[in-house]
Structures are given as structure tokens and as C-alpha cells.
Amino acid sequence: MTAWSFESLRLYRVELCHSTANIASCLVAQYAGFAAEGTKRGEGRHADDWHDMHLRWPPRARLHNDV
């Protein structure tokens, strides 16, 4: 899907964000090949409060012009 996004949609960057409290999302992101890039503190508003969010990118295709 990431390769298609770059090739067909001509996107410059593809990233994934998920709550650090959501372990299942963490595992899905890792399984899909997204590497951790950083943590965005207090980024996401959820029903229970503000959450920190993991920022992830696909290691083999970070930006459209990466080699």
C-alpha cells in the first residue's frame, strides 16, 4: 500500500500515528513494517484524556525521493 501511495498517488511522505496506550495498534504498525520515528506528546484527544502518539514511517520508503 505504501509503494502504491508513492507511485500512484504521488505522495511525498506516508506516516502512521497511533496512541502509545494502544498496544494492539503498536503491534499492527510493527507487523506492517512501520518503524518508530518518535513520540508526539499530548497529540491525540481521546474519550479518556489526551494521549501521546507514536509517529511511524515505513523504513523502505520514507519519502518519495529516498534512495
Short mmCIF file of N, CA, C and O in Angstrom, two decimals:
data_model
loop_
_atom_site.label_atom_id
_atom_site.label_comp_id
_atom_site.label_asym_id
_atom_site.label_seq_id
_atom_site.Cartn_x
_atom_site.Cartn_y
_atom_site.Cartn_z
N MET A 1 0.81 -1.18 0.00
CA MET A 1 0.00 0.00 0.00
C MET A 1 0.87 1.26 0.00
O MET A 1 0.53 2.24 -0.65
N THR A 2 1.97 1.21 0.74
CA THR A 2 2.85 2.38 0.78
C THR A 2 3.46 2.65 -0.58
O THR A 2 3.49 3.79 -1.05
N ALA A 3 3.96 1.61 -1.23
CA ALA A 3 4.54 1.78 -2.57
C ALA A 3 3.50 2.34 -3.52
O ALA A 3 3.79 3.24 -4.31
N TRP A 4 2.28 1.82 -3.46
CA TRP A 4 1.20 2.32 -4.32
C TRP A 4 0.93 3.79 -4.04
O TRP A 4 0.69 4.59 -4.95
N SER A 5 0.97 4.18 -2.76
CA SER A 5 0.73 5.58 -2.39
C SER A 5 1.75 6.51 -3.03
O SER A 5 1.41 7.59 -3.49
N PHE A 6 3.01 6.09 -3.03
CA PHE A 6 4.05 6.90 -3.64
C PHE A 6 3.93 6.90 -5.17
O PHE A 6 4.04 7.95 -5.80
N GLU A 7 3.72 5.74 -5.74
CA GLU A 7 3.72 5.61 -7.20
C GLU A 7 2.44 6.15 -7.84
O GLU A 7 2.50 6.92 -8.79
N SER A 8 1.30 5.76 -7.33
CA SER A 8 0.03 6.13 -7.96
C SER A 8 -0.50 7.49 -7.50
O SER A 8 -0.98 8.28 -8.30
N LEU A 9 -0.43 7.74 -6.21
CA LEU A 9 -0.95 9.00 -5.68
C LEU A 9 0.09 10.10 -5.68
O LEU A 9 -0.24 11.26 -5.42
N ARG A 10 1.35 9.72 -5.94
CA ARG A 10 2.46 10.67 -5.99
C ARG A 10 2.63 11.42 -4.66
O ARG A 10 2.97 12.60 -4.63
N LEU A 11 2.37 10.70 -3.54
CA LEU A 11 2.55 11.32 -2.23
C LEU A 11 4.03 11.53 -1.95
O LEU A 11 4.89 10.79 -2.43
N TYR A 12 4.33 12.52 -1.15
CA TYR A 12 5.71 12.83 -0.78
C TYR A 12 6.14 12.05 0.45
O TYR A 12 7.27 11.61 0.56
N ARG A 13 5.23 11.90 1.42
CA ARG A 13 5.54 11.20 2.67
C ARG A 13 4.31 10.43 3.12
O ARG A 13 3.18 10.92 3.01
N VAL A 14 4.54 9.24 3.66
CA VAL A 14 3.48 8.44 4.26
C VAL A 14 3.90 8.14 5.69
O VAL A 14 5.02 7.72 5.94
N GLU A 15 3.00 8.41 6.62
CA GLU A 15 3.31 8.12 8.02
C GLU A 15 2.07 7.56 8.70
O GLU A 15 0.97 7.66 8.17
N LEU A 16 2.28 6.99 9.86
CA LEU A 16 1.21 6.39 10.64
C LEU A 16 1.36 6.89 12.07
O LEU A 16 2.47 6.92 12.59
N CYS A 17 0.26 7.31 12.70
CA CYS A 17 0.27 7.71 14.10
C CYS A 17 -0.74 6.86 14.85
O CYS A 17 -1.82 6.58 14.34
N HIS A 18 -0.37 6.48 16.07
CA HIS A 18 -1.31 5.75 16.93
C HIS A 18 -0.99 6.05 18.38
O HIS A 18 0.12 6.44 18.71
N SER A 19 -1.97 5.89 19.23
CA SER A 19 -1.80 6.15 20.66
C SER A 19 -0.76 5.21 21.25
O SER A 19 -0.76 4.00 20.97
N THR A 20 0.10 5.75 22.09
CA THR A 20 1.10 4.91 22.76
C THR A 20 0.43 3.94 23.73
O THR A 20 1.00 2.92 24.08
N ALA A 21 -0.80 4.24 24.13
CA ALA A 21 -1.54 3.38 25.05
C ALA A 21 -2.21 2.20 24.34
O ALA A 21 -2.71 1.29 24.99
N ASN A 22 -2.24 2.22 23.02
CA ASN A 22 -2.91 1.17 22.25
C ASN A 22 -1.87 0.15 21.78
O ASN A 22 -1.28 0.28 20.71
N ILE A 23 -1.67 -0.87 22.59
CA ILE A 23 -0.66 -1.88 22.31
C ILE A 23 -0.97 -2.64 21.02
O ILE A 23 -0.06 -2.95 20.24
N ALA A 24 -2.24 -2.91 20.75
CA ALA A 24 -2.61 -3.62 19.52
C ALA A 24 -2.21 -2.82 18.29
O ALA A 24 -1.66 -3.37 17.33
N SER A 25 -2.44 -1.51 18.31
CA SER A 25 -2.04 -0.67 17.18
C SER A 25 -0.52 -0.66 17.02
O SER A 25 -0.01 -0.63 15.90
N CYS A 26 0.18 -0.67 18.12
CA CYS A 26 1.65 -0.73 18.10
C CYS A 26 2.11 -2.00 17.36
O CYS A 26 2.98 -1.95 16.49
N LEU A 27 1.52 -3.11 17.72
CA LEU A 27 1.90 -4.38 17.11
C LEU A 27 1.53 -4.44 15.63
O LEU A 27 2.31 -4.94 14.81
N VAL A 28 0.37 -3.92 15.27
CA VAL A 28 -0.05 -3.90 13.86
C VAL A 28 0.91 -3.04 13.04
O VAL A 28 1.33 -3.42 11.95
N ALA A 29 1.30 -1.88 13.58
CA ALA A 29 2.22 -0.99 12.87
C ALA A 29 3.57 -1.67 12.65
O ALA A 29 4.15 -1.60 11.57
N GLN A 30 4.07 -2.33 13.68
CA GLN A 30 5.34 -3.05 13.56
C GLN A 30 5.23 -4.18 12.54
O GLN A 30 6.11 -4.36 11.71
N TYR A 31 4.14 -4.94 12.60
CA TYR A 31 3.93 -6.05 11.67
C TYR A 31 3.86 -5.55 10.22
O TYR A 31 4.35 -6.21 9.30
N ALA A 32 3.29 -4.36 10.03
CA ALA A 32 3.16 -3.79 8.69
C ALA A 32 4.46 -3.17 8.19
O ALA A 32 4.52 -2.67 7.07
N GLY A 33 5.50 -3.17 9.04
CA GLY A 33 6.80 -2.68 8.62
C GLY A 33 7.06 -1.22 8.91
O GLY A 33 8.02 -0.64 8.41
N PHE A 34 6.23 -0.60 9.73
CA PHE A 34 6.44 0.80 10.09
C PHE A 34 7.37 0.89 11.30
O PHE A 34 7.08 0.33 12.34
N ALA A 35 8.46 1.61 11.14
CA ALA A 35 9.44 1.79 12.22
C ALA A 35 9.09 3.03 13.03
O ALA A 35 8.55 4.00 12.51
N ALA A 36 9.43 3.01 14.31
CA ALA A 36 9.17 4.15 15.18
C ALA A 36 10.06 5.32 14.79
O ALA A 36 11.26 5.15 14.58
N GLU A 37 9.46 6.49 14.65
CA GLU A 37 10.22 7.70 14.34
C GLU A 37 10.28 8.63 15.54
O GLU A 37 11.23 9.35 15.72
N GLY A 38 9.26 8.60 16.38
CA GLY A 38 9.25 9.46 17.56
C GLY A 38 7.91 9.42 18.26
O GLY A 38 7.01 8.70 17.86
N THR A 39 7.81 10.20 19.32
CA THR A 39 6.57 10.29 20.08
C THR A 39 6.11 11.74 20.09
O THR A 39 6.88 12.64 20.43
N LYS A 40 4.87 11.94 19.71
CA LYS A 40 4.26 13.27 19.72
C LYS A 40 3.49 13.40 21.03
O LYS A 40 2.44 12.78 21.20
N ARG A 41 4.02 14.19 21.96
CA ARG A 41 3.44 14.30 23.30
C ARG A 41 2.12 15.06 23.27
O ARG A 41 2.01 16.12 22.66
N GLY A 42 1.09 14.50 23.93
CA GLY A 42 -0.21 15.14 24.04
C GLY A 42 -0.87 15.44 22.71
O GLY A 42 -1.61 16.39 22.58
N GLU A 43 -0.64 14.61 21.73
CA GLU A 43 -1.09 14.85 20.35
C GLU A 43 -2.55 14.49 20.11
O GLU A 43 -3.24 15.17 19.38
N GLY A 44 -3.02 13.40 20.71
CA GLY A 44 -4.35 12.90 20.36
C GLY A 44 -5.35 13.00 21.49
O GLY A 44 -5.10 12.54 22.60
N ARG A 45 -6.49 13.60 21.20
CA ARG A 45 -7.57 13.70 22.19
C ARG A 45 -8.45 12.46 22.07
O ARG A 45 -9.01 12.19 21.01
N HIS A 46 -8.56 11.71 23.15
CA HIS A 46 -9.40 10.52 23.21
C HIS A 46 -10.48 10.73 24.26
O HIS A 46 -10.46 11.72 25.00
N ALA A 47 -11.42 9.81 24.35
CA ALA A 47 -12.53 9.94 25.28
C ALA A 47 -12.06 10.03 26.74
O ALA A 47 -12.68 10.71 27.56
N ASP A 48 -10.94 9.37 27.05
CA ASP A 48 -10.47 9.34 28.44
C ASP A 48 -9.47 10.45 28.78
O ASP A 48 -9.21 10.70 29.95
N ASP A 49 -8.88 11.11 27.80
CA ASP A 49 -7.92 12.20 28.05
C ASP A 49 -7.04 12.37 26.82
O ASP A 49 -7.26 11.73 25.79
N TRP A 50 -6.03 13.21 26.94
CA TRP A 50 -5.05 13.39 25.87
C TRP A 50 -4.06 12.23 25.90
O TRP A 50 -3.65 11.79 26.97
N HIS A 51 -3.68 11.76 24.73
CA HIS A 51 -2.73 10.65 24.61
C HIS A 51 -1.48 11.09 23.86
O HIS A 51 -1.55 11.92 22.94
N ASP A 52 -0.36 10.52 24.24
CA ASP A 52 0.84 10.64 23.42
C ASP A 52 0.65 9.71 22.23
O ASP A 52 -0.03 8.69 22.33
N MET A 53 1.23 10.09 21.10
CA MET A 53 1.07 9.30 19.88
C MET A 53 2.43 8.90 19.34
O MET A 53 3.35 9.71 19.31
N HIS A 54 2.55 7.63 18.95
CA HIS A 54 3.75 7.19 18.25
C HIS A 54 3.65 7.62 16.79
O HIS A 54 2.61 7.45 16.16
N LEU A 55 4.72 8.15 16.27
CA LEU A 55 4.82 8.50 14.85
C LEU A 55 5.69 7.45 14.20
O LEU A 55 6.78 7.15 14.68
N ARG A 56 5.20 6.87 13.12
CA ARG A 56 5.93 5.79 12.45
C ARG A 56 5.99 6.03 10.95
O ARG A 56 5.13 6.68 10.39
N TRP A 57 6.99 5.48 10.32
CA TRP A 57 7.16 5.56 8.87
C TRP A 57 7.63 4.21 8.36
O TRP A 57 8.26 3.45 9.09
N PRO A 58 7.33 3.92 7.11
CA PRO A 58 7.81 2.66 6.53
C PRO A 58 9.29 2.78 6.19
O PRO A 58 9.68 3.66 5.44
N PRO A 59 10.13 1.95 6.78
CA PRO A 59 11.58 2.11 6.64
C PRO A 59 12.10 1.97 5.21
O PRO A 59 13.15 2.50 4.89
N ARG A 60 11.38 1.32 4.34
CA ARG A 60 11.89 1.16 2.98
C ARG A 60 11.38 2.25 2.04
O ARG A 60 11.71 2.25 0.88
N ALA A 61 10.55 3.16 2.54
CA ALA A 61 10.00 4.18 1.64
C ALA A 61 9.55 5.40 2.44
O ALA A 61 8.40 5.74 2.45
N ARG A 62 10.49 6.05 3.08
CA ARG A 62 10.14 7.18 3.94
C ARG A 62 9.58 8.36 3.15
O ARG A 62 8.53 8.87 3.44
N LEU A 63 10.37 8.80 2.18
CA LEU A 63 9.95 9.90 1.32
C LEU A 63 10.01 9.45 -0.12
O LEU A 63 10.71 8.50 -0.45
N HIS A 64 9.30 10.13 -0.98
CA HIS A 64 9.23 9.69 -2.38
C HIS A 64 10.60 9.70 -3.06
O HIS A 64 10.83 8.93 -3.99
N ASN A 65 11.54 10.53 -2.62
CA ASN A 65 12.84 10.61 -3.29
C ASN A 65 13.98 9.96 -2.50
O ASN A 65 15.14 10.13 -2.85
N ASP A 66 13.69 9.21 -1.44
CA ASP A 66 14.74 8.50 -0.70
C ASP A 66 15.31 7.39 -1.57
O ASP A 66 14.61 6.76 -2.34
N VAL A 67 16.60 7.15 -1.42
CA VAL A 67 17.26 6.06 -2.15
C VAL A 67 17.70 4.98 -1.22
O VAL A 67 17.78 5.14 -0.06
#
